[in-house]
mmCIF file with all atom_site columns, C-alpha atoms in Angstrom:
data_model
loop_
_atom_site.group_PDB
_atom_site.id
_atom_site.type_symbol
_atom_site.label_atom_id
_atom_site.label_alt_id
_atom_site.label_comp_id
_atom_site.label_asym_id
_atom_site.label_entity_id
_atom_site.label_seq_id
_atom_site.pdbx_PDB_ins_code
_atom_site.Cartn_x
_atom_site.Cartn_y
_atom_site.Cartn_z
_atom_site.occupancy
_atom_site.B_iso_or_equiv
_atom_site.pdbx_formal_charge
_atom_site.auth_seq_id
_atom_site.auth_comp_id
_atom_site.auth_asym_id
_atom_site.auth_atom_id
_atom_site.pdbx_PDB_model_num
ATOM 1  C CA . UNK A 1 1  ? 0.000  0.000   0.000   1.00 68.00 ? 1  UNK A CA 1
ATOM 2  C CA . UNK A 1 2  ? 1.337  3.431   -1.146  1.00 72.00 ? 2  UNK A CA 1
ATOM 3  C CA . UNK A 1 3  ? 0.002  5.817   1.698   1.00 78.00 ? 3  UNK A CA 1
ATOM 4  C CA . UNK A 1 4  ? 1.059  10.059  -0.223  1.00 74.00 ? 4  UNK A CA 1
ATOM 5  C CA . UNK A 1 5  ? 0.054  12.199  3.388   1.00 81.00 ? 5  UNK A CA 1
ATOM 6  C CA . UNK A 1 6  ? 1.467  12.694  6.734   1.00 83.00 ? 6  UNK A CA 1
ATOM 7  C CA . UNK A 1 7  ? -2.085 12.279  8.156   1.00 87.00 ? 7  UNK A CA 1
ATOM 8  C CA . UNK A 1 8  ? -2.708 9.032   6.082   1.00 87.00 ? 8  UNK A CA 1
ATOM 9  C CA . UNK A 1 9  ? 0.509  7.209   7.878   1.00 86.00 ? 9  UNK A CA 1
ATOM 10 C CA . UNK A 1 10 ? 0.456  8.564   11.131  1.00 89.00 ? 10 UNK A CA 1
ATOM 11 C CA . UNK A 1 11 ? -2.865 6.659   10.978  1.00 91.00 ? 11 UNK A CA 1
ATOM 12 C CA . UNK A 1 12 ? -1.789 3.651   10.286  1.00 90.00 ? 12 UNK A CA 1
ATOM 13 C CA . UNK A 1 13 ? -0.852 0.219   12.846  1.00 92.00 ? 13 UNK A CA 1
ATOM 14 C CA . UNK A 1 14 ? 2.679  -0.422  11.977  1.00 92.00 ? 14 UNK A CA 1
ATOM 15 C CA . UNK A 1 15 ? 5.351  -3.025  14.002  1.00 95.00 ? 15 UNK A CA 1
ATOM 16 C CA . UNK A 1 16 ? 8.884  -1.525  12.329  1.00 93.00 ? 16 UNK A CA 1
ATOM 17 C CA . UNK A 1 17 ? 9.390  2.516   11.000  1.00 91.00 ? 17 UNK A CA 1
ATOM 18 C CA . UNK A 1 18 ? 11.684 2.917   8.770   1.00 90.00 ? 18 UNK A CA 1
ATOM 19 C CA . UNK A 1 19 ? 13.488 6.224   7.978   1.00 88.00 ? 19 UNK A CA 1
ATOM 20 C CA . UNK A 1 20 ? 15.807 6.427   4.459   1.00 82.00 ? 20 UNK A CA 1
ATOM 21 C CA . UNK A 1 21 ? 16.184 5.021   1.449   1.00 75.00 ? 21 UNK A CA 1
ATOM 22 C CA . UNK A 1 22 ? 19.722 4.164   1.175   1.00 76.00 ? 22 UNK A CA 1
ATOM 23 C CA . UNK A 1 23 ? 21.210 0.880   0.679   1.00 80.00 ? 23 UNK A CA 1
ATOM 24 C CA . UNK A 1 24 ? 20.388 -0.044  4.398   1.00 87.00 ? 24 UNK A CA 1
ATOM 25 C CA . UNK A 1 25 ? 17.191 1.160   4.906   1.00 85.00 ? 25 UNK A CA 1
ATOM 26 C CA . UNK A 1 26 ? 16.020 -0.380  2.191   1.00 83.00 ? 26 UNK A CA 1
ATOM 27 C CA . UNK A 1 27 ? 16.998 -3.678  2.493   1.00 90.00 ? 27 UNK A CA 1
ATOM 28 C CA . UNK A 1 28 ? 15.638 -3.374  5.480   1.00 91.00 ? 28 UNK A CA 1
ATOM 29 C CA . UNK A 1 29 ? 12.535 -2.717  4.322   1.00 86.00 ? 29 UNK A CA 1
ATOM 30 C CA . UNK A 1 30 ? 12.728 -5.476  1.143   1.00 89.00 ? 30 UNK A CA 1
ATOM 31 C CA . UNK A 1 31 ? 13.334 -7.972  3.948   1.00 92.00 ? 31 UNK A CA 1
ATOM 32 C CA . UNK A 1 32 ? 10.211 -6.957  6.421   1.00 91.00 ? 32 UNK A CA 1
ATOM 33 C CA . UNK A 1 33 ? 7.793  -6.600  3.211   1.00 88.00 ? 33 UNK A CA 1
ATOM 34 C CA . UNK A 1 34 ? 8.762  -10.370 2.542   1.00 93.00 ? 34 UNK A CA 1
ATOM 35 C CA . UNK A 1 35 ? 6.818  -11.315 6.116   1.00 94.00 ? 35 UNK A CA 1
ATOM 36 C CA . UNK A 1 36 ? 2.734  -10.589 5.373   1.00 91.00 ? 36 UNK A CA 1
ATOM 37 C CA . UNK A 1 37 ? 2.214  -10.205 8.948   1.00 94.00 ? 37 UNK A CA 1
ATOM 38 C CA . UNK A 1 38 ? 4.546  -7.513  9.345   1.00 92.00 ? 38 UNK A CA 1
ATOM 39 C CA . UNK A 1 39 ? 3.740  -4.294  8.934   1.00 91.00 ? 39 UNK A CA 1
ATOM 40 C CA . UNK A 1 40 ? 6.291  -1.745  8.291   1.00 90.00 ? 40 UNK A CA 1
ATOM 41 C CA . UNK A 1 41 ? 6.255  1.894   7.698   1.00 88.00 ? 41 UNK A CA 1
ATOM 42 C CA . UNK A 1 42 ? 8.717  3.738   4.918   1.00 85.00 ? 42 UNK A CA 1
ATOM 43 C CA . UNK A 1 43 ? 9.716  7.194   5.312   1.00 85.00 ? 43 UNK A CA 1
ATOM 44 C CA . UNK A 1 44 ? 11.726 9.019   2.754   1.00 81.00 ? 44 UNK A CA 1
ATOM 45 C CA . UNK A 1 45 ? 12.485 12.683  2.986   1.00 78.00 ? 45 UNK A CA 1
ATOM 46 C CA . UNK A 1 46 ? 10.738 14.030  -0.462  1.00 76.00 ? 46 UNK A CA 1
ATOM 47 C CA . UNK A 1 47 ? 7.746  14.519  -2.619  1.00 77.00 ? 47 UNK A CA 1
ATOM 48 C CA . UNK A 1 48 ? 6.527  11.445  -4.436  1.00 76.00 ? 48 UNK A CA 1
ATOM 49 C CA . UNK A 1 49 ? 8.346  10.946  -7.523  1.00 78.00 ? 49 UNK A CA 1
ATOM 50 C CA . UNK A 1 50 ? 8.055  7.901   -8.312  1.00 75.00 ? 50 UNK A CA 1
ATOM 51 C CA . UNK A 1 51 ? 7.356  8.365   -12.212 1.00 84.00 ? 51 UNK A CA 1
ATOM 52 C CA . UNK A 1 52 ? 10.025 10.597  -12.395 1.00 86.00 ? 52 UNK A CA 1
ATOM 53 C CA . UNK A 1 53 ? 12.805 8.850   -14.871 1.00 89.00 ? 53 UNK A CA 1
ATOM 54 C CA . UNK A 1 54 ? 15.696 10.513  -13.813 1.00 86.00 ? 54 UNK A CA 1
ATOM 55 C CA . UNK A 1 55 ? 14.688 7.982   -10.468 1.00 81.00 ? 55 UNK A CA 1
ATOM 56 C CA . UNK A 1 56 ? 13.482 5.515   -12.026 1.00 84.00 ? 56 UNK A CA 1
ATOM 57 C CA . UNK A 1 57 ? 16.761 4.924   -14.044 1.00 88.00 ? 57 UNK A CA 1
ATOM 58 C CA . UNK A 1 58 ? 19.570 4.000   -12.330 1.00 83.00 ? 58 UNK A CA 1
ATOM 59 C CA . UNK A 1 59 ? 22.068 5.816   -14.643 1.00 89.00 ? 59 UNK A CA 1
ATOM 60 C CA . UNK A 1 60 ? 19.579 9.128   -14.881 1.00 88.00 ? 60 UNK A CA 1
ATOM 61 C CA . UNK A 1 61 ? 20.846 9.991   -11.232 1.00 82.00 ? 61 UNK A CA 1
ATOM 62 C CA . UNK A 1 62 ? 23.305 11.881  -12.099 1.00 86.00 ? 62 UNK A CA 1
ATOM 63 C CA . UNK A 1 63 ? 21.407 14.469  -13.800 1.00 88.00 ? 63 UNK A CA 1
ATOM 64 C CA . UNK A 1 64 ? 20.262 15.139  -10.638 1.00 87.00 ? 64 UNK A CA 1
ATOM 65 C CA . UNK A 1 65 ? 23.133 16.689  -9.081  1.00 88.00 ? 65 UNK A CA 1
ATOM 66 C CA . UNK A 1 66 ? 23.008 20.322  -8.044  1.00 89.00 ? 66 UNK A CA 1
ATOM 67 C CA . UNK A 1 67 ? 19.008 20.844  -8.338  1.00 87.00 ? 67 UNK A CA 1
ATOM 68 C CA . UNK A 1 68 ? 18.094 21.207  -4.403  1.00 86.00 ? 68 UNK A CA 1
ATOM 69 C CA . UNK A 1 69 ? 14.616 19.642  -5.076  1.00 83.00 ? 69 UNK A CA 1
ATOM 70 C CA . UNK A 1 70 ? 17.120 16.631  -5.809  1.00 82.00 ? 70 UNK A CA 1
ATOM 71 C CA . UNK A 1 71 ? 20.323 17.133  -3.844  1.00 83.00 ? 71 UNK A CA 1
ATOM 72 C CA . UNK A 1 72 ? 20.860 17.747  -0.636  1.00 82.00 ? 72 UNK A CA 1
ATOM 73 C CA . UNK A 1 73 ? 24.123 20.560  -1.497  1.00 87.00 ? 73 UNK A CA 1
ATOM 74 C CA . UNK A 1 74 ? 25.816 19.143  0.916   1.00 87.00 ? 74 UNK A CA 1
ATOM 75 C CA . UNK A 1 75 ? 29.563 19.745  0.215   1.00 85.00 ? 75 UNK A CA 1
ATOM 76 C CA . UNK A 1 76 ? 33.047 18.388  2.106   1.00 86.00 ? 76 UNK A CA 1
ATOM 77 C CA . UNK A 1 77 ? 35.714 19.632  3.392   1.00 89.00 ? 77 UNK A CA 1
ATOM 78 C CA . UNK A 1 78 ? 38.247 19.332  0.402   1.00 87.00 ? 78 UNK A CA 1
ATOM 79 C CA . UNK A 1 79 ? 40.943 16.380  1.349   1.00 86.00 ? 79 UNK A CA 1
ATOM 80 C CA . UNK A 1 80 ? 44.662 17.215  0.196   1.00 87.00 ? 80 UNK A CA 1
ATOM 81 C CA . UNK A 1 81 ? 45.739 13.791  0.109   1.00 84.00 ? 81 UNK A CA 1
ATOM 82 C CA . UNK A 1 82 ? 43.257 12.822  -2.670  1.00 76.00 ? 82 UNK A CA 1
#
């Protein structure tokens, strides 16, 4: 079930929560969905894109890169030794 609203999942029964959708989190979350009588929430932190192929397509992702509705902007410290 795909819930789009806040107020739709904070209404929902669920035994694990979920936050992220990197590599942990979601196999994490592959793992629970397997059980049918677990139910597990998924948060991710942005709008619902999930038609969008620059997501959808692994190799789009790039494309992303620099567009804050995308990217966090989060920049390092530079490293001298690299």
């Amino acid at each position: 079930m795909f819930i789009d609203t806040p107020g739709d999942f904070v209404s929902q029964n669920f035994d694990f929560v979920i936050t992220g959708g990197g590599t942990e989190g979601l196999a994490l979350a592959a793992r629970l969905f397997e059980d049918p009588d677990t139910a597990a929430g998924f948060l991710e932190a942005c709008k619902n894109r999930i038609s969008e192929p620059n997501i959808l397509v692994p190799g789009l992702a790039f494309n992303l890169e620099g567009y804050p509705d995308y990217d966090w902007m989060f920049n390092s410290t530079p490293q001298t030794i690299l």
